[in-house]
XYZ file of C-alpha atoms in Angstrom:
624
model
C 0.267 19.590 -21.806
C 1.243 20.343 -25.350
C -0.513 20.201 -28.665
C -4.041 21.414 -29.170
C -5.399 18.979 -31.748
C -7.009 16.448 -29.428
C -9.361 14.089 -31.244
C -12.449 12.445 -29.862
C -14.293 9.522 -31.356
C -17.900 8.433 -31.004
C -20.967 10.479 -30.108
C -20.612 12.958 -27.240
C -23.596 13.045 -24.863
C -22.590 16.542 -23.814
C -23.234 17.759 -27.339
C -26.776 16.416 -27.438
C -27.503 17.751 -23.969
C -26.237 21.208 -24.884
C -28.215 21.323 -28.108
C -31.357 20.012 -26.461
C -31.081 22.521 -23.632
C -30.446 25.376 -26.006
C -33.441 24.404 -28.163
C -35.685 24.087 -25.139
C -34.689 27.473 -23.809
C -35.128 29.202 -27.150
C -38.397 27.529 -28.064
C -39.848 27.821 -24.581
C -38.927 31.436 -23.890
C -41.595 34.014 -24.713
C -40.672 36.613 -27.247
C -40.035 40.058 -25.815
C -42.852 42.479 -26.704
C -42.004 45.960 -27.957
C -43.252 48.805 -25.847
C -46.241 50.546 -27.509
C -49.413 52.362 -26.535
C -51.505 49.375 -27.484
C -49.869 47.358 -24.743
C -51.131 49.665 -21.976
C -54.589 48.038 -21.495
C -52.816 44.793 -20.584
C -50.994 46.336 -17.620
C -53.547 45.241 -15.013
C -53.410 41.647 -16.247
C -49.586 41.664 -16.120
C -49.685 42.947 -12.550
C -51.940 40.089 -11.509
C -49.794 37.367 -13.141
C -45.994 37.334 -12.500
C -44.083 37.914 -15.703
C -42.185 34.807 -16.828
C -38.404 35.020 -16.494
C -36.839 35.434 -19.877
C -33.866 33.233 -20.762
C -30.491 34.919 -21.137
C -29.845 32.602 -24.073
C -30.033 34.776 -27.161
C -29.598 33.643 -30.727
C -25.851 34.388 -30.797
C -25.190 32.391 -27.626
C -27.293 29.506 -28.924
C -25.260 29.311 -32.110
C -21.982 29.673 -30.204
C -22.845 26.711 -28.001
C -23.986 24.663 -30.955
C -20.933 25.469 -33.084
C -18.546 24.921 -30.157
C -19.835 21.433 -29.466
C -19.940 20.531 -33.164
C -16.351 21.709 -33.594
C -15.300 19.628 -30.618
C -17.068 16.561 -31.956
C -15.303 17.050 -35.297
C -11.928 17.006 -33.515
C -11.251 20.738 -33.828
C -10.746 21.382 -30.123
C -8.948 24.678 -30.702
C -11.931 26.170 -32.535
C -14.336 24.835 -29.913
C -12.265 26.345 -27.117
C -12.186 29.798 -28.717
C -15.913 29.835 -29.377
C -16.896 28.686 -25.871
C -14.402 31.013 -24.165
C -15.724 33.968 -26.159
C -19.254 33.079 -25.063
C -18.113 32.783 -21.448
C -16.494 36.217 -21.505
C -19.490 37.794 -23.210
C -21.954 36.287 -20.725
C -19.605 36.284 -17.684
C -20.963 32.787 -17.072
C -19.087 30.433 -14.716
C -20.479 27.294 -16.337
C -19.166 28.368 -19.734
C -15.760 29.301 -18.281
C -15.541 25.857 -16.727
C -16.508 24.248 -20.022
C -13.755 26.165 -21.822
C -11.187 25.045 -19.249
C -12.318 21.423 -19.554
C -12.079 21.494 -23.359
C -8.500 22.729 -23.117
C -7.619 20.130 -20.483
C -9.090 17.339 -22.576
C -6.897 18.506 -25.433
C -3.877 18.606 -23.069
C -3.430 22.293 -23.836
C -2.221 23.615 -20.515
C -1.541 27.212 -21.503
C -5.020 27.617 -23.032
C -6.620 26.026 -19.972
C -4.681 28.455 -17.779
C -5.767 31.416 -19.913
C -9.421 30.398 -19.549
C -9.084 29.929 -15.777
C -7.391 33.336 -15.486
C -10.166 35.008 -17.495
C -12.690 33.251 -15.265
C -10.979 34.558 -12.122
C -10.894 38.087 -13.511
C -14.583 37.927 -14.378
C -15.588 36.341 -11.046
C -13.042 37.489 -8.424
C -15.142 36.171 -5.530
C -15.410 32.638 -6.928
C -13.252 29.845 -5.474
C -13.521 27.487 -8.466
C -11.175 29.408 -10.834
C -8.546 29.572 -8.062
C -8.652 25.800 -7.767
C -8.285 25.358 -11.517
C -5.493 27.925 -11.746
C -3.544 26.238 -8.971
C -3.858 22.730 -10.341
C -2.971 23.759 -13.891
C 0.087 25.745 -12.791
C 1.329 22.851 -10.675
C 0.804 20.466 -13.584
C 2.901 22.821 -15.701
C 5.593 22.768 -12.967
C 5.204 26.481 -12.364
C 5.268 26.366 -8.583
C 6.219 30.021 -8.098
C 3.298 31.178 -10.230
C 0.955 28.843 -8.343
C 1.743 30.429 -4.986
C -0.612 33.383 -5.516
C -3.733 31.455 -6.590
C -3.082 28.787 -3.966
C -2.758 31.329 -1.159
C -5.928 33.036 -2.366
C -7.711 29.670 -2.541
C -6.832 28.837 1.067
C -7.822 32.318 2.243
C -11.143 32.194 0.370
C -12.106 28.777 1.731
C -14.890 28.771 4.346
C -13.571 28.606 7.910
C -14.884 25.071 8.475
C -13.349 23.796 5.242
C -9.952 25.466 5.550
C -8.244 22.798 7.735
C -9.241 20.118 5.238
C -7.866 22.163 2.348
C -4.612 22.716 4.231
C -4.391 18.989 4.957
C -4.699 18.255 1.222
C -1.850 20.625 0.326
C 0.890 17.919 0.385
C -1.051 15.871 -2.166
C -1.306 18.902 -4.421
C 2.415 19.591 -4.224
C 3.628 16.009 -4.507
C 3.446 16.233 -8.306
C 6.274 18.786 -8.318
C 9.552 17.123 -9.343
C 11.564 19.262 -6.907
C 10.335 18.578 -3.383
C 12.802 21.058 -1.875
C 11.044 23.718 -3.910
C 7.695 22.338 -2.739
C 8.877 22.644 0.864
C 9.750 26.309 0.410
C 6.342 26.939 -1.144
C 4.603 25.072 1.693
C 6.404 27.214 4.252
C 5.244 30.425 2.594
C 1.662 29.232 2.316
C 1.284 27.704 5.774
C 3.130 30.169 7.988
C 0.034 32.419 8.405
C -1.954 29.435 9.722
C 0.550 27.952 12.182
C -0.691 30.074 15.110
C -4.420 30.059 14.350
C -6.144 27.629 16.778
C -8.502 26.514 14.020
C -5.773 25.600 11.535
C -2.503 25.129 13.398
C -2.784 21.343 13.769
C -3.549 20.818 10.083
C -0.869 23.340 9.082
C 1.843 21.653 11.159
C 0.961 18.213 9.833
C 0.968 19.502 6.243
C 4.312 21.217 6.768
C 5.629 18.034 8.368
C 4.625 16.046 5.296
C 6.420 18.576 3.097
C 9.581 18.051 5.174
C 9.206 14.273 4.897
C 8.798 14.490 1.110
C 11.933 16.650 0.991
C 13.929 14.006 2.875
C 13.937 15.746 6.267
C 12.342 13.212 8.657
C 13.715 14.740 11.862
C 12.017 18.066 11.164
C 8.849 16.215 10.114
C 8.790 14.368 13.444
C 9.206 17.634 15.339
C 6.188 19.101 13.565
C 4.163 15.926 14.199
C 4.929 16.201 17.912
C 3.951 19.874 17.941
C 0.697 19.063 16.157
C -0.128 16.323 18.650
C 0.535 18.746 21.488
C -1.990 21.112 19.874
C -4.649 18.385 19.611
C -3.915 15.036 21.244
C -7.002 13.443 19.667
C -6.239 14.513 16.079
C -5.492 11.673 13.619
C -3.236 13.762 11.352
C -0.111 13.702 13.557
C -0.485 9.945 14.056
C -0.744 9.256 10.333
C 2.325 11.406 9.711
C 4.228 9.461 12.392
C 3.179 6.175 10.764
C 4.569 7.379 7.450
C 7.861 8.132 9.209
C 8.178 4.492 10.307
C 10.274 2.416 10.208
C 13.015 4.787 9.062
C 12.468 7.092 12.046
C 11.969 4.800 15.065
C 11.386 7.715 17.472
C 8.081 8.391 15.709
C 6.619 5.202 17.164
C 6.228 6.746 20.620
C 3.841 9.304 19.143
C 1.720 6.497 17.662
C 1.638 4.325 20.769
C 0.901 7.367 22.921
C -2.176 8.110 20.863
C -3.304 4.475 20.833
C -3.180 4.397 24.646
C -6.067 6.861 24.678
C -9.506 5.359 25.381
C -10.942 7.231 22.377
C -8.296 6.002 19.895
C -9.814 5.369 16.474
C -9.876 1.679 15.386
C -8.872 2.730 11.871
C -5.631 4.224 13.196
C -4.834 1.084 15.170
C -5.346 -0.933 11.975
C -3.072 1.486 10.134
C -0.420 0.826 12.801
C -0.937 -2.913 12.337
C -0.350 -2.434 8.612
C 2.933 -0.667 9.308
C 4.026 -3.366 11.747
C 3.221 -6.194 9.360
C 5.072 -4.476 6.523
C 8.128 -4.569 8.794
C 7.316 -8.202 9.653
C 6.828 -7.307 13.304
C 4.066 -9.874 13.519
C 4.169 -10.319 17.291
C 3.685 -6.565 17.874
C 0.964 -6.449 15.227
C -0.788 -9.385 16.855
C -0.785 -7.626 20.239
C -2.358 -4.515 18.690
C -5.075 -6.635 17.098
C -5.734 -8.420 20.372
C -6.314 -5.025 21.978
C -8.614 -3.994 19.153
C -10.646 -7.202 19.301
C -11.050 -6.705 23.045
C -12.181 -3.093 22.664
C -14.363 -3.646 19.581
C -15.209 -7.367 19.470
C -18.012 -6.908 16.923
C -15.712 -5.617 14.168
C -15.046 -8.519 11.773
C -11.902 -7.372 9.948
C -9.465 -7.362 12.887
C -10.338 -11.002 13.642
C -9.358 -12.033 10.107
C -5.999 -10.292 10.269
C -5.381 -11.621 13.773
C -5.953 -15.135 12.491
C -3.506 -14.608 9.620
C -0.856 -13.200 11.942
C -1.224 -16.096 14.362
C -0.641 -18.467 11.471
C 2.579 -16.603 10.718
C 3.551 -17.086 14.357
C 2.839 -20.831 14.068
C -0.149 -20.688 16.418
C -2.732 -22.669 14.410
C -5.295 -23.251 17.187
C -5.345 -19.589 18.186
C -5.577 -18.709 14.494
C -8.587 -20.978 14.040
C -10.388 -19.354 16.981
C -9.887 -15.875 15.510
C -10.865 -16.967 12.000
C -14.028 -18.712 13.134
C -14.983 -15.565 15.008
C -14.465 -13.611 11.810
C -16.658 -16.025 9.844
C -19.452 -15.675 12.389
C -19.323 -11.874 12.313
C -18.818 -11.564 8.564
C -21.757 -13.851 7.828
C -24.111 -11.540 9.700
C -25.313 -8.184 8.297
C -22.774 -5.493 9.160
C -24.081 -2.793 11.549
C -24.185 0.651 10.007
C -21.705 1.894 12.591
C -19.068 -0.420 11.201
C -19.075 0.934 7.684
C -16.021 2.880 6.642
C -13.561 0.753 8.593
C -10.607 -0.021 6.363
C -9.975 -3.573 5.287
C -7.534 -5.698 7.217
C -3.992 -4.790 6.232
C -1.710 -6.917 4.149
C 1.827 -7.826 5.123
C 4.534 -8.602 2.602
C 6.465 -11.741 3.320
C 10.181 -11.885 4.010
C 10.970 -13.094 0.526
C 9.350 -14.233 -2.667
C 9.492 -17.727 -1.247
C 6.752 -16.752 1.164
C 4.184 -15.693 -1.412
C 1.588 -18.000 0.114
C 1.982 -16.267 3.454
C 1.700 -12.923 1.760
C -1.648 -14.002 0.339
C -2.674 -15.220 3.771
C -2.301 -11.733 5.165
C -4.131 -10.001 2.337
C -7.450 -8.292 3.098
C -10.678 -9.974 1.977
C -12.438 -8.658 -1.064
C -15.972 -7.259 -1.257
C -15.490 -4.940 1.687
C -14.490 -7.687 4.105
C -17.491 -9.906 3.513
C -16.114 -12.461 1.049
C -15.303 -15.578 3.076
C -12.873 -17.037 0.530
C -9.841 -15.720 2.402
C -11.127 -17.127 5.674
C -11.619 -20.600 4.168
C -8.080 -20.580 2.775
C -6.631 -19.491 6.105
C -8.623 -22.097 8.004
C -7.292 -24.744 5.616
C -3.777 -23.516 6.300
C -4.381 -23.676 10.068
C -5.649 -27.251 9.797
C -2.629 -28.118 7.674
C -0.298 -26.684 10.324
C -2.022 -28.913 12.888
C -1.531 -31.907 10.607
C -5.261 -32.429 10.072
C -5.320 -33.114 6.329
C -9.007 -34.043 6.260
C -10.073 -30.789 7.912
C -7.861 -28.780 5.565
C -9.502 -30.392 2.531
C -12.946 -29.701 4.001
C -12.173 -25.987 4.302
C -10.794 -25.862 0.748
C -13.984 -27.490 -0.529
C -15.911 -24.418 0.654
C -14.048 -22.117 -1.745
C -16.096 -21.370 -4.851
C -14.137 -18.567 -6.470
C -12.647 -19.170 -9.957
C -10.183 -16.326 -9.461
C -8.613 -18.178 -6.524
C -8.412 -21.539 -8.293
C -4.614 -21.671 -8.365
C -4.425 -20.908 -4.637
C -6.879 -23.669 -3.845
C -5.188 -26.206 -6.109
C -1.763 -25.301 -4.760
C -3.017 -25.927 -1.230
C -4.528 -29.237 -2.316
C -1.280 -30.143 -4.042
C 0.597 -29.443 -0.836
C -1.695 -31.815 1.047
C -1.150 -34.541 -1.549
C 2.609 -34.052 -1.536
C 2.744 -34.450 2.240
C 1.012 -37.789 1.784
C 3.634 -38.921 -0.730
C 1.483 -38.356 -3.821
C 3.977 -36.076 -5.533
C 3.043 -36.914 -9.120
C -0.647 -36.226 -8.463
C 0.255 -33.005 -6.654
C 2.270 -31.649 -9.556
C -0.420 -32.663 -12.055
C -3.015 -30.777 -10.022
C -1.112 -27.501 -10.339
C -0.149 -28.056 -13.964
C -3.805 -28.614 -14.912
C -4.876 -25.119 -13.806
C -5.831 -23.129 -16.956
C -3.492 -20.398 -18.184
C -5.038 -17.254 -19.590
C -1.996 -15.001 -19.507
C 1.752 -15.166 -19.088
C 1.273 -14.111 -15.483
C -0.868 -17.197 -14.935
C 1.892 -19.420 -16.316
C 4.488 -17.760 -14.103
C 2.279 -18.100 -11.031
C 1.813 -21.824 -11.747
C 5.553 -22.380 -11.985
C 6.118 -20.504 -8.728
C 3.378 -22.534 -7.009
C 4.819 -25.825 -8.244
C 8.331 -24.898 -7.134
C 7.072 -23.792 -3.717
C 5.177 -27.051 -3.251
C 8.333 -29.011 -4.085
C 10.357 -26.906 -1.659
C 7.832 -27.524 1.104
C 8.450 -31.263 0.847
C 12.208 -30.782 0.396
C 12.355 -32.021 -3.194
C 15.127 -29.586 -3.960
C 16.340 -31.028 -7.257
C 12.841 -31.053 -8.787
C 12.270 -27.506 -7.525
C 15.560 -26.414 -9.103
C 14.508 -27.899 -12.441
C 11.138 -26.131 -12.364
C 12.735 -22.787 -11.510
C 15.455 -23.175 -14.142
C 12.762 -23.733 -16.765
C 10.819 -20.750 -15.424
C 13.878 -18.467 -15.653
C 14.441 -19.584 -19.247
C 10.845 -18.685 -20.062
C 10.751 -15.443 -18.058
C 14.248 -14.051 -18.481
C 15.516 -11.424 -16.018
C 12.631 -12.076 -13.599
C 14.370 -11.238 -10.334
C 11.871 -13.082 -8.154
C 12.351 -16.311 -10.083
C 16.137 -15.960 -10.095
C 16.087 -15.308 -6.349
C 14.003 -18.418 -5.735
C 16.392 -20.438 -7.906
C 19.310 -19.176 -5.810
C 17.601 -20.277 -2.591
C 17.140 -23.799 -3.988
C 20.766 -23.922 -5.134
C 21.780 -23.184 -1.544
C 19.749 -26.157 -0.329
C 21.562 -28.313 -2.883
C 24.882 -27.031 -1.473
C 25.793 -25.515 -4.842
C 27.044 -22.337 -3.216
C 29.006 -20.816 -6.118
C 25.901 -21.059 -8.290
C 23.795 -19.534 -5.522
C 26.200 -16.591 -5.235
C 26.221 -16.111 -9.012
C 22.415 -15.978 -9.105
C 22.148 -13.591 -6.156
C 24.667 -11.228 -7.721
C 22.620 -11.379 -10.913
C 19.531 -10.321 -8.930
C 21.458 -7.430 -7.363
C 22.721 -6.334 -10.776
C 19.196 -6.376 -12.206
C 17.556 -4.860 -9.139
C 20.022 -3.022 -6.879
C 17.298 -2.240 -4.328
C 16.413 -5.923 -3.726
C 16.930 -6.228 0.060
C 16.504 -9.996 0.291
C 19.178 -10.719 -2.317
C 21.684 -8.596 -0.362
C 20.621 -10.269 2.874
C 20.743 -13.813 1.509
C 24.214 -13.347 0.055
C 25.532 -11.681 3.206
C 24.028 -14.320 5.475
C 25.370 -17.190 3.363
C 28.880 -15.748 3.642
C 28.523 -15.135 7.376
C 27.145 -18.591 8.067
C 30.181 -20.155 6.359
C 32.578 -17.731 8.066
C 33.700 -16.304 4.735
C 34.522 -12.671 3.840
C 32.842 -11.407 6.997
C 33.410 -7.655 6.398
C 31.810 -8.020 2.965
C 28.978 -10.044 4.510
C 28.303 -7.295 7.048
C 28.319 -4.641 4.327
C 25.801 -6.607 2.263
C 23.489 -7.107 5.233
C 23.727 -3.466 6.303
C 22.743 -2.494 2.768
C 19.773 -4.869 2.991
C 18.673 -3.322 6.288
C 18.921 0.169 4.808
C 16.630 -0.980 2.001
C 14.177 -2.655 4.404
C 14.484 -0.947 7.811
C 13.305 -2.971 10.785
C 13.030 -6.293 8.936
C 13.568 -8.871 11.725
C 15.123 -11.477 9.438
C 17.692 -8.991 8.159
C 18.310 -7.798 11.718
C 18.856 -11.442 12.642
C 21.422 -11.775 9.832
C 23.263 -8.691 11.044
C 23.313 -10.065 14.576
C 24.670 -13.355 13.269
C 27.502 -11.724 11.317
C 28.392 -9.597 14.365
C 28.618 -12.819 16.378
C 30.888 -14.328 13.741
C 33.045 -11.214 13.936
C 33.354 -11.593 17.697
C 31.084 -8.661 18.638
C 28.981 -10.637 21.117
C 27.258 -7.716 22.880
C 26.159 -6.126 19.621
C 25.053 -9.520 18.347
C 22.893 -10.055 21.441
C 21.314 -6.614 21.094
C 20.394 -7.187 17.474
C 19.154 -10.748 17.968
C 16.985 -9.783 20.928
C 15.513 -6.988 18.831
C 14.800 -9.381 15.957
C 13.278 -12.037 18.199
C 11.042 -9.518 19.969
C 9.744 -8.287 16.612
C 9.193 -11.784 15.248
C 9.698 -14.815 17.509
C 10.695 -17.054 14.606
C 12.300 -20.456 15.255
C 15.431 -19.720 13.226
C 15.956 -16.386 14.958
C 15.504 -18.204 18.273
C 18.190 -20.711 17.279
C 20.672 -17.883 16.654
C 19.747 -15.954 19.796
C 20.023 -19.082 21.897
C 23.467 -19.891 20.518
C 24.810 -16.418 21.271
C 23.313 -16.575 24.791
C 24.897 -19.992 25.249
C 28.286 -18.652 24.135
C 27.877 -15.771 26.595
C 27.315 -18.231 29.433
C 23.617 -17.384 29.818
C 22.557 -21.006 29.587
C 19.214 -20.745 31.380
C 17.946 -18.002 29.091
C 19.279 -19.851 26.053
C 17.378 -22.997 27.030
C 14.214 -20.970 27.596
C 14.435 -19.421 24.117
C 15.118 -22.769 22.486
C 12.268 -24.470 24.350
C 9.811 -21.788 23.206
C 11.009 -22.213 19.640
C 10.822 -26.011 19.744
C 7.261 -25.778 21.029
C 6.307 -23.922 17.856
C 8.352 -25.850 15.299
C 10.238 -28.881 16.578
C 11.227 -29.953 13.048
C 13.099 -26.742 12.185
C 16.435 -27.745 10.674
C 18.432 -24.766 11.971
C 17.230 -25.340 15.535
C 17.918 -29.077 15.422
C 21.390 -28.555 13.932
C 22.214 -25.924 16.559
C 21.197 -28.138 19.480
C 23.052 -31.135 18.032
C 26.240 -29.167 17.361
C 26.265 -27.653 20.852
C 25.219 -31.006 22.362
C 22.348 -29.428 24.277
C 19.407 -31.505 25.428
C 16.124 -29.831 26.245
């Protein structure tokens, strides 16, 4: 916060309110009467009628307020600050001190704001408000050591019932510090006095755990989360901390599942766990948690919507339709008051940019979970998975939301393309209006995805090449172009594009994974392939598709036991057909033919047309 010449334009309502209030107080206050003998006969009357309370607003204060606000309106914030602060000191008035602080903050003058807050604290040592302002200003100025005193005093001065909440908010206060190791040291000093107090120890341990997590010490954070849960097994704080530790710290999951086994587990925490699972693409585990929630609380609409979306991801269209229709029935009815406050259904990012439509499918509904647009789109997708084109079009016809026009038209285009009407399908997407560059990009992505869905690889490549020319260095578009080049068997070009993505965005997990998997699948440069995939898994811990890739490269390297472990883990997290094809092949190579057949049969029941599965069975000459 530097510079103290902040300028404000337009009329300021605060000015008119201050002037009006000042005028009302001055004009309405009775004038003080001098003491004189002639006033004595009125004493009995004064005793009978309570004397009106005189305003503390004298002429000097009135003019100070008026001049301060006029100076502020004229853009002279420094003058306004000095005038208002002088009035605050003279009157020892908390409202005026706060006004002085706010003027300085508006002008981004941190030192002046701190001076006003300090003067306020000196004038009103029992007040909590100046401690809060002092703390926040010092932290904004990156003066953590100086903030320790006011912050400790603020916590100590907080009412007993409010103190745990204040302690719980401490990590958010300190997260603005650029040095989180320094923030951890400060947290330790502040929280140590509260770690043994029964009223604050749970909140203090969770807050200290979050400080350790922010400082890159997850093991210590997990230890504190466990200690906090031991203090209070029903407290949500330790569970939320454990969720934030996932998936990088797998041992934290036991703390979450232990809490969720309780009969009094909060639905909101189960939904938070579902969100974490879906972000790691553990759709099968997320689906099981939602099934439990819909059994325990069947009248809550939101879990049914997310359950339907997850079942679509798992290629279970009929089960998805049942869940989605249940959601529609519940969401169409007035929500009971007891259901308010439940968070919206969580979203799950897809495995790659190629799955943007699935990402949308798992997004929460708008308008607090009562807009049915998302449900109609998901029901159309379920009908499409079942091959019922007419039903899918009927669900799309229910959508009346201009903001979702591209989604609807892309779905319609997909239906047309599957019926061989490719020209009409492309025209449908191209006709969607463009208001911004983002709209144009989204249209190109939708058209390319539609072409990929019907295996028109060359046309998709042409669309994406044009898109990359228009939106240079867009890593998502380049990645999609690389995936199409692979389908066209132009592998050197695919590798070139993926390396371009990695150069532009070194933390792009799917580019590392795709390049590593492509090398492993062709039996080329296997150590390099494993290194690429391990890097991808470090960037996206727990991702089942990346775990599948790592299992596949271990199999290619001859590490069959490790390959089986990884592939089982990936298939448990997400029973995808392609993962099943790999797991089955490794089981087959290990001589476990019965289990291999079982895995393949399950996969074929979900997606008999999957190319990887069909190629695997044909190459191994296995009949099911």
